[in-house]
PDB file of C-alpha atoms in Angstrom:
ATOM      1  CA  UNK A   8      -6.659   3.840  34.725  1.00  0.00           C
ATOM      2  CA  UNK A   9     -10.277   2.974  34.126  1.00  0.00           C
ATOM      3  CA  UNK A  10     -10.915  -0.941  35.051  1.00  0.00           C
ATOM      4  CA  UNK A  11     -14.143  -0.971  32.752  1.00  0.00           C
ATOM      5  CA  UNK A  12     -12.518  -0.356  29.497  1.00  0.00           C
ATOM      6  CA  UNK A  13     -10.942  -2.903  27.530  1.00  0.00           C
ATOM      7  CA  UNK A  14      -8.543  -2.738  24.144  1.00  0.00           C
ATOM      8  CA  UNK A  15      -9.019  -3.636  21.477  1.00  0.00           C
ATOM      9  CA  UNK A  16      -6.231  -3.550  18.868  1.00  0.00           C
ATOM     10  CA  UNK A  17      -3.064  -2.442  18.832  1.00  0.00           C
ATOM     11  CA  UNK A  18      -1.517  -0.970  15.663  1.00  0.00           C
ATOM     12  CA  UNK A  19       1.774   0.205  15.115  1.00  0.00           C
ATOM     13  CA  UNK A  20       2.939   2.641  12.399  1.00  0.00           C
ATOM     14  CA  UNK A  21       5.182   0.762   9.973  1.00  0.00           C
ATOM     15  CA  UNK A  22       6.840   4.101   8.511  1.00  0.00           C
ATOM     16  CA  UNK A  23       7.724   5.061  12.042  1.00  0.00           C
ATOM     17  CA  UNK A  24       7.182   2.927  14.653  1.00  0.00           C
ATOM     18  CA  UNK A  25       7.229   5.358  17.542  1.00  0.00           C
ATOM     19  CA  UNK A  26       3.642   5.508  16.418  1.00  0.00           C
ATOM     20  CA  UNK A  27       1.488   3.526  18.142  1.00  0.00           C
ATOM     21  CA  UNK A  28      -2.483   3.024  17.870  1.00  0.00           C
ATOM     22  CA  UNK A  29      -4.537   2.177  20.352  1.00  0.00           C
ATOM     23  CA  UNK A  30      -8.735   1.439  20.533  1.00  0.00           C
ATOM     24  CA  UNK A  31     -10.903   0.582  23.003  1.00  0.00           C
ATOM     25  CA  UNK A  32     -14.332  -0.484  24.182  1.00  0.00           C
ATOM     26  CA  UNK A  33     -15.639   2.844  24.931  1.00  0.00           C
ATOM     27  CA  UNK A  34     -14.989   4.360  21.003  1.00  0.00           C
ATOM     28  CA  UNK A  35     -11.924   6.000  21.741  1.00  0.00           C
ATOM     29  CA  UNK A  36      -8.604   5.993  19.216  1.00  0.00           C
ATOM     30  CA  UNK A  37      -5.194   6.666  21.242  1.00  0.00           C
ATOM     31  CA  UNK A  38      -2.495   7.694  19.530  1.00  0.00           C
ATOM     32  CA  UNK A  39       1.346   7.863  21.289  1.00  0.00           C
ATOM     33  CA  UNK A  40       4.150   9.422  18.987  1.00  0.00           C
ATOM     34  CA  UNK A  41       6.837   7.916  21.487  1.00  0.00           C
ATOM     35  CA  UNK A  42       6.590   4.822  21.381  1.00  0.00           C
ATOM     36  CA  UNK A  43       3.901   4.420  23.907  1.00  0.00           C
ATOM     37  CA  UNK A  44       5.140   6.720  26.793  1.00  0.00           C
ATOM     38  CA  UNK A  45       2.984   8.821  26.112  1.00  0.00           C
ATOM     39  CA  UNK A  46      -0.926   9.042  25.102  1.00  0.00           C
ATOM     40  CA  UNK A  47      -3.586  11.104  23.622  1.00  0.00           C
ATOM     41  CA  UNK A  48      -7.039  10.203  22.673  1.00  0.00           C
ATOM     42  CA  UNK A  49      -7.551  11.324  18.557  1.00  0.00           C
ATOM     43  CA  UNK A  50     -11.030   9.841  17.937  1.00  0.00           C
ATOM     44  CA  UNK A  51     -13.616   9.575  20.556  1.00  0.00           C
ATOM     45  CA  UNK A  52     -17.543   8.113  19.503  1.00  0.00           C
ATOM     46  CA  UNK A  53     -19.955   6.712  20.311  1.00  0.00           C
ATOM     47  CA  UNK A  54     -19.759   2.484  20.738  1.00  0.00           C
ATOM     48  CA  UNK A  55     -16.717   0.191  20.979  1.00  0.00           C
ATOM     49  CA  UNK A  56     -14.046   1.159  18.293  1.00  0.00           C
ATOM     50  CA  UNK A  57     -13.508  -2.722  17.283  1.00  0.00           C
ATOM     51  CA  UNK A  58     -10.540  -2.730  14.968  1.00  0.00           C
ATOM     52  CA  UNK A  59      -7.570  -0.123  13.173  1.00  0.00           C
ATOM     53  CA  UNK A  60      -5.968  -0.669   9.747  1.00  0.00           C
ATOM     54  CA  UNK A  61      -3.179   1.378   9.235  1.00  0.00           C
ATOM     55  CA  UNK A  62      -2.836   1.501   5.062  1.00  0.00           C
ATOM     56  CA  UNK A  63       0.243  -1.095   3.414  1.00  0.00           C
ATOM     57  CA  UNK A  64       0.988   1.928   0.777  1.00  0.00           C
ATOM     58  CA  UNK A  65       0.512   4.851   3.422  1.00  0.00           C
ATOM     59  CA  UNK A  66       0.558   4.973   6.764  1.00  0.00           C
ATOM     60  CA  UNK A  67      -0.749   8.033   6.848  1.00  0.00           C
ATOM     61  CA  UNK A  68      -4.114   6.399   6.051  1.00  0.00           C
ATOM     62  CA  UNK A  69      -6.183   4.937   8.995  1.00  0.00           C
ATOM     63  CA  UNK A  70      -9.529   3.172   8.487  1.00  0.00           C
ATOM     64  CA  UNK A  71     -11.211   2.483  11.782  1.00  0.00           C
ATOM     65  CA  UNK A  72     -14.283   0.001  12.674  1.00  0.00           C
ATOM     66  CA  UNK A  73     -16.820   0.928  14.979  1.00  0.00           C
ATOM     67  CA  UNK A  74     -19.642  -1.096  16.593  1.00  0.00           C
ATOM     68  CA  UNK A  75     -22.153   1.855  16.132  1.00  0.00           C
ATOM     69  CA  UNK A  76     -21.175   4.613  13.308  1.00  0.00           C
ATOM     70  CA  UNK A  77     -19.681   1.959  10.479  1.00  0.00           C
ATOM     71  CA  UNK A  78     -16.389   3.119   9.399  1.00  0.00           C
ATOM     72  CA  UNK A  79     -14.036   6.104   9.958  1.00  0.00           C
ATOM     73  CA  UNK A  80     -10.714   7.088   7.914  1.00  0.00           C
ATOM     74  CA  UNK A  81      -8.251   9.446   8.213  1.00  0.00           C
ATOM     75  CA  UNK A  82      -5.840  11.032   5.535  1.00  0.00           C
ATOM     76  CA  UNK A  83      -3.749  12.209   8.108  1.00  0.00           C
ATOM     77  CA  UNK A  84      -2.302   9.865  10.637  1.00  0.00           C
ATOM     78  CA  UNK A  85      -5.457  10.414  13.170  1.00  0.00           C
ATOM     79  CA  UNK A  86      -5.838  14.727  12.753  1.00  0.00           C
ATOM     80  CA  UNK A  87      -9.142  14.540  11.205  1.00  0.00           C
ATOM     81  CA  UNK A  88     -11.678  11.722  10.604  1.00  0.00           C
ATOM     82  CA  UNK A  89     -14.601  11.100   7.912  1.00  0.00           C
ATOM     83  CA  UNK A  90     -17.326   8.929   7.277  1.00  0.00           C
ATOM     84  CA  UNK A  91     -16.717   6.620   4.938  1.00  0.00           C
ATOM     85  CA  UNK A  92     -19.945   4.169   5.119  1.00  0.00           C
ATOM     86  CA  UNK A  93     -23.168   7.212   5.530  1.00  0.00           C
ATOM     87  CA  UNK A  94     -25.855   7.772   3.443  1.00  0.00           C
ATOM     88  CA  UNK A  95     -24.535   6.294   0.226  1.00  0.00           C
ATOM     89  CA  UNK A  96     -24.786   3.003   1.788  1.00  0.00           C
ATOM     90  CA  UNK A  97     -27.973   2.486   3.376  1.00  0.00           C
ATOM     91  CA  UNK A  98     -28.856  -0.474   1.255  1.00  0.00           C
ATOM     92  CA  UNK A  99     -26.101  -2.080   3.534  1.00  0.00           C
ATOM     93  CA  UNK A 100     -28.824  -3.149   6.567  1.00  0.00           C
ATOM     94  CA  UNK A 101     -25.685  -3.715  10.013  1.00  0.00           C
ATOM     95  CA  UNK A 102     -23.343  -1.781   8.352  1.00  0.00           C
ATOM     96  CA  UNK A 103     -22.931   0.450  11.511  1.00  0.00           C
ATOM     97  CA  UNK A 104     -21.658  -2.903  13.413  1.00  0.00           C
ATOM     98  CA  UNK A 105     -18.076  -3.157  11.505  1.00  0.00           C
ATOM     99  CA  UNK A 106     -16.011  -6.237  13.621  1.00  0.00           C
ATOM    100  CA  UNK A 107     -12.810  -6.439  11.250  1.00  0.00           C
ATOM    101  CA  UNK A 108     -10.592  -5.117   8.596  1.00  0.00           C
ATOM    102  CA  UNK A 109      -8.939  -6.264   6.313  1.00  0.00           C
ATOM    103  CA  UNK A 110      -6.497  -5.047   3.509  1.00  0.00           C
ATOM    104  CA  UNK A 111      -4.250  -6.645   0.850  1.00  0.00           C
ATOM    105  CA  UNK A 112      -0.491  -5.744   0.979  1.00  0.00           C
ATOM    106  CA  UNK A 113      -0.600  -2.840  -1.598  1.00  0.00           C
ATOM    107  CA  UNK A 114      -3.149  -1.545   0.416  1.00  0.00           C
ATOM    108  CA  UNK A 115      -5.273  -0.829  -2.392  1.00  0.00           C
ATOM    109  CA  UNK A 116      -8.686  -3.773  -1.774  1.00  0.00           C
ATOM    110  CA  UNK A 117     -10.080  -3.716   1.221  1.00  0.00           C
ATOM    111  CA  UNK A 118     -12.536  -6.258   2.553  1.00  0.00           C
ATOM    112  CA  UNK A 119     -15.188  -5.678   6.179  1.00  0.00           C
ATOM    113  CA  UNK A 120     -17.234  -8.032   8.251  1.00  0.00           C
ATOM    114  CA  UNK A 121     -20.146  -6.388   9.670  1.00  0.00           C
ATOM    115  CA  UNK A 122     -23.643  -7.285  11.068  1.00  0.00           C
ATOM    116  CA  UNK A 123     -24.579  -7.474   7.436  1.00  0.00           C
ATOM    117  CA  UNK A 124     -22.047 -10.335   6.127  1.00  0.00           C
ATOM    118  CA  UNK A 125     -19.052  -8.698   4.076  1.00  0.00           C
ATOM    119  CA  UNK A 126     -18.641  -5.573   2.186  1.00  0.00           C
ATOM    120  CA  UNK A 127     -15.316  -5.329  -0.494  1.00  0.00           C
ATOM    121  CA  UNK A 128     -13.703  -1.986  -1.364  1.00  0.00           C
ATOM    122  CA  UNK A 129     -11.149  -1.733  -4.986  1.00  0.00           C
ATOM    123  CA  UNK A 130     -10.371   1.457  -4.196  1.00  0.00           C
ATOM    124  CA  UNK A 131      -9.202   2.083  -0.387  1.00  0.00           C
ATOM    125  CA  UNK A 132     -12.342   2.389   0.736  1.00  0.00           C
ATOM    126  CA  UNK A 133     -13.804   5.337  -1.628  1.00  0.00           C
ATOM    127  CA  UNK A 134     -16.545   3.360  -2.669  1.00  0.00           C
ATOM    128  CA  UNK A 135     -17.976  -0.503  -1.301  1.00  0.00           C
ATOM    129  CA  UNK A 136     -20.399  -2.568  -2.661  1.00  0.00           C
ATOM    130  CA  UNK A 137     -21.842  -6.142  -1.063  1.00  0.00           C
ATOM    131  CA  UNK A 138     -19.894  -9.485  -1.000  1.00  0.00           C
ATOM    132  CA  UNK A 139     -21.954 -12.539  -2.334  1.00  0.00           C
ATOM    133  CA  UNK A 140     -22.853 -14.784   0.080  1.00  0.00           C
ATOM    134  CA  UNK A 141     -24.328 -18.834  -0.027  1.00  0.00           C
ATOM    135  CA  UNK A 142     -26.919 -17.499   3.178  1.00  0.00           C
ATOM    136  CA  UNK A 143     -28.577 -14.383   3.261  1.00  0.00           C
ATOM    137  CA  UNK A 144     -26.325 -11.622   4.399  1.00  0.00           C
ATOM    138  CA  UNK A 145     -28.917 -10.091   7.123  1.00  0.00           C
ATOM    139  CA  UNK A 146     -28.323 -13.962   8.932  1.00  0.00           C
ATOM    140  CA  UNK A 147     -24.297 -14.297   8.327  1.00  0.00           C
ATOM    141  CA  UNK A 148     -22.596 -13.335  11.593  1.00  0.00           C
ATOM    142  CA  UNK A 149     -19.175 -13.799  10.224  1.00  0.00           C
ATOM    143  CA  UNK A 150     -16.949 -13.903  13.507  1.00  0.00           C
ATOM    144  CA  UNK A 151     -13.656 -13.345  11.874  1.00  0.00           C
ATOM    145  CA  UNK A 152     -12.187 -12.786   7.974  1.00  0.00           C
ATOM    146  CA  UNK A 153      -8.942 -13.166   6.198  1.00  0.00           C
ATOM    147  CA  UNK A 154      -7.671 -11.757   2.969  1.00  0.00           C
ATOM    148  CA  UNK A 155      -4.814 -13.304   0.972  1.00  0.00           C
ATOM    149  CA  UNK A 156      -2.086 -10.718   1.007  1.00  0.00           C
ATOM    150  CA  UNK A 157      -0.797 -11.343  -2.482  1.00  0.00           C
ATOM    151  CA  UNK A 158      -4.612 -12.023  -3.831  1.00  0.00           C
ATOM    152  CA  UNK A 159      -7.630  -9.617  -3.073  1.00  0.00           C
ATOM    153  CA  UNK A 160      -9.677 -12.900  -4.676  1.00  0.00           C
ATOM    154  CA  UNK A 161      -8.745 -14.963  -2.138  1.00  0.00           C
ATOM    155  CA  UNK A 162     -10.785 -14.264   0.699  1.00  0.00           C
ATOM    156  CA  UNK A 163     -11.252 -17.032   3.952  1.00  0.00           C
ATOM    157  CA  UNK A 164     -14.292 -16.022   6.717  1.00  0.00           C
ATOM    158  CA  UNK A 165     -16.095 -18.032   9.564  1.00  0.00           C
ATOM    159  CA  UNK A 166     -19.736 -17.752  10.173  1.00  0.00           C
ATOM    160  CA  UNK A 167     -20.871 -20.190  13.252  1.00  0.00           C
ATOM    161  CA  UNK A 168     -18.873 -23.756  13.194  1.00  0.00           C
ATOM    162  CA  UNK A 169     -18.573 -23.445   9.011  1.00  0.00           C
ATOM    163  CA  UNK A 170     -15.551 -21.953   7.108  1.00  0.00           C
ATOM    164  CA  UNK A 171     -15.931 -20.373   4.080  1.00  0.00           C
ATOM    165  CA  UNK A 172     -13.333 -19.807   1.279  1.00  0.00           C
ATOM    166  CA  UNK A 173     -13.421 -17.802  -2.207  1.00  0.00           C
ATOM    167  CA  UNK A 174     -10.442 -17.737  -4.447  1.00  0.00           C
ATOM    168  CA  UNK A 175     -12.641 -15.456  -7.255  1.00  0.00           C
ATOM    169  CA  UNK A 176     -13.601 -12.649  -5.127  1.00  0.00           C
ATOM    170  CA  UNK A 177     -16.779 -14.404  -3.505  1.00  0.00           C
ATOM    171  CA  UNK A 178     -18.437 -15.459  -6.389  1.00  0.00           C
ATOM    172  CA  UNK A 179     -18.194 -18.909  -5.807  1.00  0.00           C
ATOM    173  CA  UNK A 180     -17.745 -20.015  -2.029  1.00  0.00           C
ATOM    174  CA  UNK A 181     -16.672 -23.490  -0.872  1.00  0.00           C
ATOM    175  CA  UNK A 182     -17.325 -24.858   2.794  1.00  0.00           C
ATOM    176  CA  UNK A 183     -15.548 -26.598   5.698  1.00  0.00           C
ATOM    177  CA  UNK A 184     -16.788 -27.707   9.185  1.00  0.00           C
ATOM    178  CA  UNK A 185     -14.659 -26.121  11.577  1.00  0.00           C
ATOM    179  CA  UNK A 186     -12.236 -28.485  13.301  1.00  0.00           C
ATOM    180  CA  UNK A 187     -13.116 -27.673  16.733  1.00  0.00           C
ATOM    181  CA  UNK A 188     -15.856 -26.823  18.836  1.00  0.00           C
ATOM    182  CA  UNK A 189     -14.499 -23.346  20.034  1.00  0.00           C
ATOM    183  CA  UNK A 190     -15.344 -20.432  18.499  1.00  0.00           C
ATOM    184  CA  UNK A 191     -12.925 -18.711  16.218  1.00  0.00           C
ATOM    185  CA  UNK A 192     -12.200 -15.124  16.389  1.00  0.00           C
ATOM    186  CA  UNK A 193      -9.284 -14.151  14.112  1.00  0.00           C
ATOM    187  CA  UNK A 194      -7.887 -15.406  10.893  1.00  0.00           C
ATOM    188  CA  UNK A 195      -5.118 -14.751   9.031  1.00  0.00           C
ATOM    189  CA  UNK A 196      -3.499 -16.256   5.889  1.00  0.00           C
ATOM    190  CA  UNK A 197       0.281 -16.609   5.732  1.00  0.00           C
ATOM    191  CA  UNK A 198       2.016 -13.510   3.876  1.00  0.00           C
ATOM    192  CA  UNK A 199       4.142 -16.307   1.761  1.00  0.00           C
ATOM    193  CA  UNK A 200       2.358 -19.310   1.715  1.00  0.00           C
ATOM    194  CA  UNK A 201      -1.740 -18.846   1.051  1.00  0.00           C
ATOM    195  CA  UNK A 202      -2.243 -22.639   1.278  1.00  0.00           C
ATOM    196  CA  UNK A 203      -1.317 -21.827   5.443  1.00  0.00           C
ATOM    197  CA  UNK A 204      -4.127 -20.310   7.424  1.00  0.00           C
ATOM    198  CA  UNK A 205      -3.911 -19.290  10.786  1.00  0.00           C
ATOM    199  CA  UNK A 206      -7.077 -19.375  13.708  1.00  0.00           C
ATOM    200  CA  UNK A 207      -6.931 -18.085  16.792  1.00  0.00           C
ATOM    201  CA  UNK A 208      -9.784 -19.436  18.756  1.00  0.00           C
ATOM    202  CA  UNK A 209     -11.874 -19.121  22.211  1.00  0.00           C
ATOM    203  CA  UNK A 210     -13.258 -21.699  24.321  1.00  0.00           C
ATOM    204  CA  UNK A 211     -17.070 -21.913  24.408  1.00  0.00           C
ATOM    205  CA  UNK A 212     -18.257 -22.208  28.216  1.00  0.00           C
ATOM    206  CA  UNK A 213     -21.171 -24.192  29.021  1.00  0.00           C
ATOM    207  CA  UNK A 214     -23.727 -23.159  30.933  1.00  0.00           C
ATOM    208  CA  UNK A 215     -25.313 -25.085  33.774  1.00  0.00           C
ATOM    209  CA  UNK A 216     -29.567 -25.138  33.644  1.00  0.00           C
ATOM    210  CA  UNK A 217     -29.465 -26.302  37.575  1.00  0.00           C
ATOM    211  CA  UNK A 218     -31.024 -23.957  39.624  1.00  0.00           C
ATOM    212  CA  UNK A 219     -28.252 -25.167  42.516  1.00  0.00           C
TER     213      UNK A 219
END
């Protein structure tokens, strides 16, 4: 019912789908056990609450991006959440900024794009530690990442109009001009074929300098 607030991801529980995730602009988590009938809010902070990952090995497990307080996760399906990127971390400068998630299909790497460039986890997010990048991290805005299901090494991510892809776990990155002039915001590399990557994309609008 409020006009102002905006969603942004939808996640639904692959163990039981009659749960269903919601976030927002405004740092709230929704959570509906009935298949979306009904709603109540389960995580409420401060900043947008950008994207939910609901763990491939337990769905129980929820790791949650937030545009001001890094990233959240829950042991328990959305009862109680825990700061997973706080003090140990503050040699990650943007980390607080956290635009996307992403996991491989045992649910066991996980891989973030934040203010900061990337950060990988081995371990479902216990501990992180800094992606190499070919520019300084504090300049990368990546806009949008992909992980290779099958292959926690094989790692796709945009930063302006270039692509950049790893297949070692971002020790060595190769480049591509992007083959349009929209911006991309999501990515995603086919579950059976890694050679197919998907891009959704937005159109840039131009801005008139006349004063009329």
């Amino acid at each position: 019912t409020r006009d102002q607030v905006v969603i942004n991801d939808i996640e639904v529980d692959w163990f039981n789908p009659n749960n269903v995730y919601i976030t927002n602009t405004v740092g709230e988590v929704l959570k509906s056990t009935d298949a979306g009938d009904t709603w109540k809010t389960i995580y409420r902070g401060g900043g947008a609450a950008t994207d939910l990952e609901i763990n491939n090995a337990d769905s129980r497990i929820l790791m949650l991006g937030t545009a001001k307080r890094g990233i959240k996760r829950s042991i328990d399906s959305g009862e109680n959440w825990v700061d997973i990127l706080t003090d140990g971390y503050k040699k990650f400068e943007g980390i607080e900024n956290v635009k996307e998630i992403q996991q491989t299909a045992d649910g066991a790497h996980y891989w973030i794009a934040t203010d900061n460039g990337l950060a990988r986890s081995e371990d479902r997010g216990e501990t992180w530690m800094p992606v190499s990048l070919l520019t300084p991290a504090s300049s990368t805005n990546v806009v949008a990442v992909a992980v290779d299901p099958r292959n926690a090494e094989h790692i796709v991510y945009v930063a302006g109009q270039t692509i950049y892809v790893s297949v070692n776990g971002g020790s060595k990155w190769d480049t591509e001009k992007m083959p349009t002039g929209a911006w991309a915001t999501q990515l995603s590399i086919d579950p059976t074929d890694s050679s197919t990557i998907y891009m959704g994309l937005r159109a840039v609008v131009e801005q008139s300098n006349s004063l009329f």
